[in-house]
Amino acid sequence: MNAKIIGTGWELPAYEADNDYLSTIMETSDEWITERTGIRKRHLAKEETTTSLAAGAAGKALKASGLKAEQIDLLIVATITSDTETPSTACRVQAELGAVNAVAFDINAACSGFLYAIHTADAFIKSGIYKNVLLVGAETLSKLVDWTDRSTCVLFGDGAGAAVLTAAEQGGVTAQAIGSDGSRWEVLSCMGRSNHNPICQEQAEAGFLQMNGQEVFKFAIKTVPQCIEEALKQAGISPEEVTCFLLHQANKRIIQSVAKRLKQPEDKFPMNIDQCANTSAASLPILLAQMDEQGRLHPGDRLVLSGFGAGLTWGACVLEW
Ligand code: UT7
């Protein structure tokens, strides 16, 4: 049995901050951000939370799938910005939806989180343990970025995307290539609380996201084409046979570089980075759900989903719509 997507949904916070607005609060410009990244604006959570965005997207995906909340066996939220350290965002989404029969937990694989979630769902579906799985990628990165560091804060946005997968004899996820390299964790990190037990002198302090942008850029343009090629090889198809490549929306120049490396036309690489910026684990499911809503996905289409992020982590999967 393969894991097949039968419903998608997305949700973005109401408030939008464009590049011109950011240029009024820090030394940056619309020209710099647009040229270097392709980002024009991002949605930032004012009233919304990771949980509310996740539940909103998940509810829409569930409705589109035609399943009832009680039919969901497994509910995974990919996030690095859970509202609570514990419980998981997944448990709170489960409560919001009334998915009373689901096993619920979060995955922390940063921007690769949704691919790790697909990987996990596929394994549970293939093994026959679970039939119906609800996956969500949800983030409020705006609470993690350092708003005094213009080289990172302009890149990120908040939002959530979701997909319901079910066991199917044909189509669905046909191949995956996924990996991690913990030895390079310092390239992109967010330090948690420091030790603050009674025998330590240190003060507890919250950390912000820190990134070596150029290292991440080099890692992405090398690793993403490699893992896509590996997944395509497993699926036994060529890049030419792929209908479209949905890549993590981190930087337009990274996506263009991957298209070039795969010798595929850029129009096979849909983007929403100009509207949403980098929403980390939410980026792929938001793009997928928006394309689904716009009627741009058709039965039999061959899609590649691929991403990369902190960890370092990466992944690609091939699926038939
Ligand atoms: O999900 C994974 C998350 N991370 C990523 O995907 C990041 C991957 N990396 C990137 O996308 C790019 O490396 C960045 C967009 C982060 C940076 O682009 P770049 O072309 O590598 O720029 P740079 O870091 O080499 O900086 C060039 C200049 C510097 O000024 P000087 O030293 O040349 O005078 C920066 O200080 O641009 C300056 N700069 C800015 N200027 C205006 C950096 N950020 C900004 C800014 N506005 N927001």
GROMACS .gro file of C-alpha atoms and ligand atoms in nm:
model
  369
    1MET     CA    1   0.000   0.000   0.000
    2ASN     CA    2   0.116   0.353  -0.075
    3ALA     CA    3   0.039   0.675   0.110
    4LYS     CA    4  -0.185   0.885  -0.117
    5ILE     CA    5  -0.290   1.244  -0.058
    6ILE     CA    6  -0.671   1.283  -0.061
    7GLY     CA    7  -0.715   1.632   0.084
    8THR     CA    8  -0.513   1.947   0.150
    9GLY     CA    9  -0.556   2.277   0.333
   10TRP     CA   10  -0.362   2.593   0.417
   11GLU     CA   11  -0.390   2.888   0.653
   12LEU     CA   12  -0.193   3.211   0.681
   13PRO     CA   13  -0.209   3.483   0.948
   14ALA     CA   14  -0.417   3.788   0.851
   15TYR     CA   15  -0.138   4.045   0.900
   16GLU     CA   16   0.097   4.103   0.607
   17ALA     CA   17   0.434   4.280   0.631
   18ASP     CA   18   0.586   4.378   0.299
   19ASN     CA   19   0.952   4.459   0.235
   20ASP     CA   20   0.884   4.832   0.240
   21TYR     CA   21   0.744   4.802   0.590
   22LEU     CA   22   1.056   4.612   0.707
   23SER     CA   23   1.272   4.888   0.559
   24THR     CA   24   1.106   5.130   0.804
   25ILE     CA   25   1.213   4.925   1.107
   26MET     CA   26   1.564   4.809   0.999
   27GLU     CA   27   1.834   4.889   0.748
   28THR     CA   28   1.711   4.695   0.448
   29SER     CA   29   1.528   4.758   0.121
   30ASP     CA   30   1.265   4.603  -0.101
   31GLU     CA   31   1.529   4.591  -0.376
   32TRP     CA   32   1.779   4.389  -0.166
   33ILE     CA   33   1.524   4.139  -0.036
   34THR     CA   34   1.350   4.089  -0.372
   35GLU     CA   35   1.672   4.049  -0.569
   36ARG     CA   36   1.853   3.820  -0.324
   37THR     CA   37   1.556   3.604  -0.222
   38GLY     CA   38   1.243   3.660  -0.435
   39ILE     CA   39   1.045   3.751  -0.120
   40ARG     CA   40   0.806   4.050  -0.143
   41LYS     CA   41   0.602   4.003   0.174
   42ARG     CA   42   0.537   3.762   0.459
   43HIS     CA   43   0.241   3.691   0.689
   44LEU     CA   44   0.312   3.740   1.060
   45ALA     CA   45   0.103   3.600   1.344
   46LYS     CA   46  -0.048   3.869   1.565
   47GLU     CA   47  -0.357   3.694   1.701
   48GLU     CA   48  -0.283   3.351   1.554
   49THR     CA   49  -0.071   3.080   1.715
   50THR     CA   50   0.106   2.775   1.574
   51THR     CA   51  -0.182   2.569   1.711
   52SER     CA   52  -0.457   2.784   1.560
   53LEU     CA   53  -0.285   2.794   1.219
   54ALA     CA   54  -0.221   2.418   1.230
   55ALA     CA   55  -0.580   2.342   1.333
   56GLY     CA   56  -0.715   2.573   1.060
   57ALA     CA   57  -0.513   2.406   0.784
   58ALA     CA   58  -0.579   2.058   0.923
   59GLY     CA   59  -0.956   2.118   0.941
   60LYS     CA   60  -0.964   2.225   0.575
   61ALA     CA   61  -0.755   1.923   0.467
   62LEU     CA   62  -0.986   1.692   0.660
   63LYS     CA   63  -1.295   1.846   0.499
   64ALA     CA   64  -1.141   1.815   0.151
   65SER     CA   65  -1.054   1.448   0.216
   66GLY     CA   66  -1.415   1.356   0.298
   67LEU     CA   67  -1.300   1.170   0.611
   68LYS     CA   68  -1.436   1.231   0.960
   69ALA     CA   69  -1.201   1.339   1.238
   70GLU     CA   70  -1.257   1.007   1.418
   71GLN     CA   71  -1.123   0.819   1.117
   72ILE     CA   72  -0.773   0.968   1.152
   73ASP     CA   73  -0.534   0.708   1.297
   74LEU     CA   74  -0.220   0.919   1.310
   75LEU     CA   75  -0.176   1.296   1.337
   76ILE     CA   76   0.171   1.446   1.294
   77VAL     CA   77   0.262   1.814   1.313
   78ALA     CA   78   0.602   1.914   1.176
   79THR     CA   79   0.710   2.227   1.363
   80ILE     CA   80   0.998   2.394   1.543
   81THR     CA   81   0.772   2.662   1.692
   82SER     CA   82   0.526   2.473   1.910
   83ASP     CA   83   0.332   2.711   2.136
   84THR     CA   84   0.406   2.484   2.429
   85GLU     CA   85   0.720   2.282   2.511
   86THR     CA   86   0.475   2.013   2.608
   87PRO     CA   87   0.217   1.899   2.508
   88SER     CA   88   0.294   1.872   2.139
   89THR     CA   89   0.112   2.090   1.887
   90ALA     CA   90  -0.024   1.765   1.741
   91CYS     CA   91  -0.206   1.682   2.067
   92ARG     CA   92  -0.361   2.028   2.075
   93VAL     CA   93  -0.471   2.000   1.709
   94GLN     CA   94  -0.616   1.657   1.788
   95ALA     CA   95  -0.828   1.817   2.061
   96GLU     CA   96  -0.938   2.104   1.833
   97LEU     CA   97  -1.049   1.864   1.560
   98GLY     CA   98  -1.191   1.588   1.778
   99ALA     CA   99  -0.962   1.332   1.616
  100VAL     CA  100  -1.015   1.113   1.921
  101ASN     CA  101  -0.873   0.793   1.771
  102ALA     CA  102  -0.546   0.942   1.647
  103VAL     CA  103  -0.200   0.890   1.787
  104ALA     CA  104  -0.056   1.243   1.786
  105PHE     CA  105   0.300   1.373   1.801
  106ASP     CA  106   0.528   1.643   1.660
  107ILE     CA  107   0.835   1.610   1.440
  108ASN     CA  108   1.124   1.854   1.467
  109ALA     CA  109   1.321   1.851   1.142
  110ALA     CA  110   1.304   2.225   1.073
  111CYS     CA  111   1.230   2.311   0.709
  112SER     CA  112   1.251   1.941   0.611
  113GLY     CA  113   0.981   1.859   0.867
  114PHE     CA  114   0.697   1.796   0.623
  115LEU     CA  115   0.912   1.553   0.423
  116TYR     CA  116   1.008   1.371   0.742
  117ALA     CA  117   0.636   1.357   0.825
  118ILE     CA  118   0.556   1.206   0.483
  119HIS     CA  119   0.839   0.955   0.534
  120THR     CA  120   0.692   0.854   0.871
  121ALA     CA  121   0.333   0.838   0.743
  122ASP     CA  122   0.438   0.625   0.446
  123ALA     CA  123   0.619   0.378   0.674
  124PHE     CA  124   0.316   0.342   0.902
  125ILE     CA  125   0.081   0.302   0.604
  126LYS     CA  126   0.310   0.051   0.425
  127SER     CA  127   0.342  -0.156   0.743
  128GLY     CA  128  -0.038  -0.170   0.774
  129ILE     CA  129  -0.031  -0.016   1.123
  130TYR     CA  130  -0.233   0.293   1.024
  131LYS     CA  131  -0.463   0.369   0.731
  132ASN     CA  132  -0.553   0.739   0.753
  133VAL     CA  133  -0.290   0.998   0.845
  134LEU     CA  134  -0.320   1.374   0.887
  135LEU     CA  135   0.006   1.565   0.835
  136VAL     CA  136   0.051   1.932   0.918
  137GLY     CA  137   0.345   2.167   0.876
  138ALA     CA  138   0.291   2.473   1.097
  139GLU     CA  139   0.520   2.752   1.210
  140THR     CA  140   0.529   3.091   1.374
  141LEU     CA  141   0.895   3.157   1.297
  142SER     CA  142   0.839   3.525   1.374
  143LYS     CA  143   0.875   3.444   1.743
  144LEU     CA  144   1.211   3.268   1.687
  145VAL     CA  145   1.394   3.509   1.461
  146ASP     CA  146   1.615   3.788   1.590
  147TRP     CA  147   1.442   4.104   1.465
  148THR     CA  148   1.772   4.294   1.499
  149ASP     CA  149   1.948   4.057   1.255
  150ARG     CA  150   1.846   4.173   0.908
  151SER     CA  151   2.030   3.883   0.740
  152THR     CA  152   1.780   3.629   0.881
  153CYS     CA  153   1.461   3.803   0.998
  154VAL     CA  154   1.356   3.927   0.653
  155LEU     CA  155   1.353   3.569   0.521
  156PHE     CA  156   1.083   3.411   0.732
  157GLY     CA  157   0.704   3.411   0.760
  158ASP     CA  158   0.431   3.230   0.953
  159GLY     CA  159   0.167   2.984   0.830
  160ALA     CA  160   0.045   2.625   0.810
  161GLY     CA  161  -0.035   2.364   0.547
  162ALA     CA  162  -0.185   2.017   0.584
  163ALA     CA  163  -0.256   1.699   0.392
  164VAL     CA  164  -0.461   1.386   0.462
  165LEU     CA  165  -0.303   1.065   0.335
  166THR     CA  166  -0.467   0.727   0.306
  167ALA     CA  167  -0.359   0.375   0.210
  168ALA     CA  168  -0.399   0.324  -0.164
  169GLU     CA  169  -0.307   0.037  -0.393
  170GLN     CA  170  -0.192   0.266  -0.672
  171GLY     CA  171  -0.030   0.608  -0.695
  172GLY     CA  172   0.070   0.809  -0.392
  173VAL     CA  173   0.425   0.817  -0.260
  174THR     CA  174   0.644   0.594  -0.477
  175ALA     CA  175   0.998   0.687  -0.373
  176GLN     CA  176   1.184   0.883  -0.109
  177ALA     CA  177   1.539   0.992  -0.035
  178ILE     CA  178   1.598   1.151   0.302
  179GLY     CA  179   1.894   1.228   0.526
  180SER     CA  180   2.048   1.417   0.818
  181ASP     CA  181   2.397   1.543   0.902
  182GLY     CA  182   2.412   1.641   1.268
  183SER     CA  183   2.782   1.723   1.246
  184ARG     CA  184   2.681   2.050   1.077
  185TRP     CA  185   2.417   2.157   1.329
  186GLU     CA  186   2.580   2.493   1.401
  187VAL     CA  187   2.518   2.624   1.049
  188LEU     CA  188   2.154   2.690   1.139
  189SER     CA  189   2.044   2.670   1.499
  190CYS     CA  190   1.835   2.816   1.776
  191MET     CA  191   1.977   2.762   2.122
  192GLY     CA  192   1.718   2.657   2.377
  193ARG     CA  193   1.713   2.747   2.741
  194SER     CA  194   2.043   2.734   2.920
  195ASN     CA  195   2.082   2.523   3.230
  196HIS     CA  196   1.902   2.689   3.517
  197ASN     CA  197   1.894   2.430   3.788
  198PRO     CA  198   1.987   2.538   4.143
  199ILE     CA  199   2.350   2.415   4.118
  200CYS     CA  200   2.431   2.618   3.802
  201GLN     CA  201   2.529   2.981   3.799
  202GLU     CA  202   2.402   3.054   3.449
  203GLN     CA  203   2.088   3.256   3.391
  204ALA     CA  204   1.818   3.107   3.175
  205GLU     CA  205   1.780   3.293   2.848
  206ALA     CA  206   1.581   3.232   2.535
  207GLY     CA  207   1.777   3.194   2.211
  208PHE     CA  208   1.704   3.326   1.864
  209LEU     CA  209   1.762   3.171   1.525
  210GLN     CA  210   2.121   3.200   1.403
  211MET     CA  211   2.224   3.116   1.051
  212ASN     CA  212   2.528   3.110   0.828
  213GLY     CA  213   2.327   3.197   0.518
  214GLN     CA  214   2.596   3.129   0.263
  215GLU     CA  215   2.675   2.784   0.407
  216VAL     CA  216   2.306   2.693   0.399
  217PHE     CA  217   2.284   2.822   0.042
  218LYS     CA  218   2.580   2.607  -0.072
  219PHE     CA  219   2.446   2.303   0.113
  220ALA     CA  220   2.101   2.347  -0.048
  221ILE     CA  221   2.211   2.384  -0.410
  222LYS     CA  222   2.430   2.073  -0.379
  223THR     CA  223   2.211   1.844  -0.167
  224VAL     CA  224   1.864   1.914  -0.308
  225PRO     CA  225   1.944   1.807  -0.668
  226GLN     CA  226   2.131   1.503  -0.534
  227CYS     CA  227   1.841   1.378  -0.323
  228ILE     CA  228   1.591   1.450  -0.600
  229GLU     CA  229   1.804   1.247  -0.842
  230GLU     CA  230   1.824   0.964  -0.588
  231ALA     CA  231   1.446   0.961  -0.538
  232LEU     CA  232   1.382   0.972  -0.915
  233LYS     CA  233   1.621   0.680  -0.965
  234GLN     CA  234   1.431   0.479  -0.705
  235ALA     CA  235   1.101   0.567  -0.876
  236GLY     CA  236   1.251   0.469  -1.213
  237ILE     CA  237   1.160   0.797  -1.383
  238SER     CA  238   1.358   1.082  -1.537
  239PRO     CA  239   1.326   1.453  -1.447
  240GLU     CA  240   1.151   1.503  -1.783
  241GLU     CA  241   0.870   1.272  -1.670
  242VAL     CA  242   0.800   1.485  -1.361
  243THR     CA  243   0.501   1.720  -1.395
  244CYS     CA  244   0.632   1.966  -1.139
  245PHE     CA  245   0.889   2.006  -0.863
  246LEU     CA  246   0.764   2.159  -0.539
  247LEU     CA  247   1.070   2.283  -0.352
  248HIS     CA  248   1.102   2.432  -0.005
  249GLN     CA  249   1.042   2.806  -0.051
  250ALA     CA  250   1.361   2.944   0.106
  251ASN     CA  251   1.518   3.144  -0.174
  252LYS     CA  252   1.418   3.190  -0.538
  253ARG     CA  253   1.784   3.168  -0.639
  254ILE     CA  254   1.816   2.824  -0.474
  255ILE     CA  255   1.511   2.701  -0.666
  256GLN     CA  256   1.647   2.842  -0.993
  257SER     CA  257   1.983   2.675  -0.930
  258VAL     CA  258   1.817   2.337  -0.867
  259ALA     CA  259   1.615   2.374  -1.190
  260LYS     CA  260   1.938   2.440  -1.378
  261ARG     CA  261   2.118   2.143  -1.218
  262LEU     CA  262   1.830   1.913  -1.313
  263LYS     CA  263   1.818   2.070  -1.663
  264GLN     CA  264   1.448   2.142  -1.623
  265PRO     CA  265   1.256   2.456  -1.720
  266GLU     CA  266   1.185   2.698  -1.435
  267ASP     CA  267   0.811   2.689  -1.501
  268LYS     CA  268   0.809   2.332  -1.364
  269PHE     CA  269   0.904   2.481  -1.025
  270PRO     CA  270   0.597   2.662  -0.886
  271MET     CA  271   0.668   2.928  -0.622
  272ASN     CA  272   0.479   3.130  -0.363
  273ILE     CA  273   0.789   3.265  -0.188
  274ASP     CA  274   0.705   3.618  -0.304
  275GLN     CA  275   0.380   3.606  -0.099
  276CYS     CA  276   0.470   3.384   0.197
  277ALA     CA  277   0.852   3.398   0.241
  278ASN     CA  278   1.012   3.098   0.412
  279THR     CA  279   0.758   2.931   0.641
  280SER     CA  280   0.993   2.644   0.733
  281ALA     CA  281   0.800   2.316   0.781
  282ALA     CA  282   0.484   2.483   0.648
  283SER     CA  283   0.632   2.589   0.316
  284LEU     CA  284   0.579   2.268   0.116
  285PRO     CA  285   0.227   2.187   0.239
  286ILE     CA  286   0.112   2.548   0.187
  287LEU     CA  287   0.240   2.544  -0.171
  288LEU     CA  288   0.087   2.201  -0.234
  289ALA     CA  289  -0.250   2.302  -0.087
  290GLN     CA  290  -0.262   2.631  -0.280
  291MET     CA  291  -0.189   2.450  -0.606
  292ASP     CA  292  -0.456   2.193  -0.523
  293GLU     CA  293  -0.707   2.470  -0.450
  294GLN     CA  294  -0.620   2.645  -0.777
  295GLY     CA  295  -0.687   2.323  -0.972
  296ARG     CA  296  -0.325   2.295  -1.084
  297LEU     CA  297  -0.287   1.929  -0.980
  298HIS     CA  298  -0.443   1.650  -1.188
  299PRO     CA  299  -0.481   1.274  -1.138
  300GLY     CA  300  -0.172   1.098  -1.271
  301ASP     CA  301   0.055   1.403  -1.230
  302ARG     CA  302   0.400   1.308  -1.104
  303LEU     CA  303   0.519   1.544  -0.833
  304VAL     CA  304   0.853   1.578  -0.660
  305LEU     CA  305   0.857   1.743  -0.316
  306SER     CA  306   1.197   1.839  -0.180
  307GLY     CA  307   1.345   2.049   0.097
  308PHE     CA  308   1.633   2.114   0.331
  309GLY     CA  309   1.690   2.278   0.664
  310ALA     CA  310   1.846   2.292   1.008
  311GLY     CA  311   1.996   1.974   1.143
  312LEU     CA  312   2.119   1.967   0.879
  313THR     CA  313   1.830   1.776   0.725
  314TRP     CA  314   1.704   1.716   0.373
  315GLY     CA  315   1.465   1.503   0.175
  316ALA     CA  316   1.282   1.440  -0.150
  317CYS     CA  317   0.982   1.230  -0.237
  318VAL     CA  318   0.816   1.131  -0.562
  319LEU     CA  319   0.441   1.096  -0.562
  320GLU     CA  320   0.163   1.040  -0.809
  321TRP     CA  321  -0.137   1.269  -0.759
  322UT7     O1  322   1.513   2.704   0.524
  322UT7     C1  323   1.650   2.722   0.522
  322UT7     C2  324   1.676   2.861   0.569
  322UT7     N1  325   1.785   2.931   0.517
  322UT7     C3  326   1.812   2.961   0.389
  322UT7     O2  327   1.758   2.912   0.297
  322UT7     C4  328   1.921   3.061   0.366
  322UT7     C5  329   2.006   3.033   0.246
  322UT7     N2  330   2.087   3.147   0.218
  322UT7     C6  331   2.040   3.256   0.154
  322UT7     O3  332   1.927   3.256   0.111
  322UT7     C7  333   2.132   3.373   0.129
  322UT7     O4  334   2.264   3.337   0.170
  322UT7     C8  335   2.087   3.502   0.204
  322UT7     C9  336   1.960   3.554   0.143
  322UT7    C10  337   2.064   3.472   0.353
  322UT7    C11  338   2.193   3.609   0.192
  322UT7     O5  339   2.220   3.636   0.056
  322UT7     P1  340   2.370   3.653   0.005
  322UT7     O6  341   2.362   3.685  -0.137
  322UT7     O7  342   2.443   3.527   0.049
  322UT7     O8  343   2.418   3.780   0.085
  322UT7     P2  344   2.538   3.794   0.187
  322UT7     O9  345   2.509   3.720   0.314
  322UT7    O10  346   2.665   3.762   0.115
  322UT7    O11  347   2.534   3.949   0.217
  322UT7    C12  348   2.565   4.044   0.117
  322UT7    C13  349   2.550   4.182   0.174
  322UT7    C14  350   2.623   4.203   0.304
  322UT7    O12  351   2.678   4.333   0.304
  322UT7     P3  352   2.834   4.358   0.269
  322UT7    O13  353   2.908   4.280   0.373
  322UT7    O14  354   2.853   4.302   0.131
  322UT7    O15  355   2.847   4.504   0.280
  322UT7    C15  356   2.515   4.195   0.408
  322UT7    O16  357   2.545   4.269   0.524
  322UT7    O17  358   2.413   4.210   0.200
  322UT7    C16  359   2.400   4.259   0.334
  322UT7     N3  360   2.269   4.220   0.386
  322UT7    C17  361   2.159   4.296   0.369
  322UT7     N4  362   2.141   4.416   0.310
  322UT7    C18  363   2.015   4.465   0.309
  322UT7    C19  364   2.235   4.107   0.453
  322UT7     N5  365   2.103   4.109   0.480
  322UT7    C20  366   2.055   4.224   0.429
  322UT7    C21  367   1.926   4.281   0.427
  322UT7     N6  368   1.912   4.402   0.365
  322UT7     N7  369   1.817   4.222   0.480
   0.00000   0.00000   0.00000
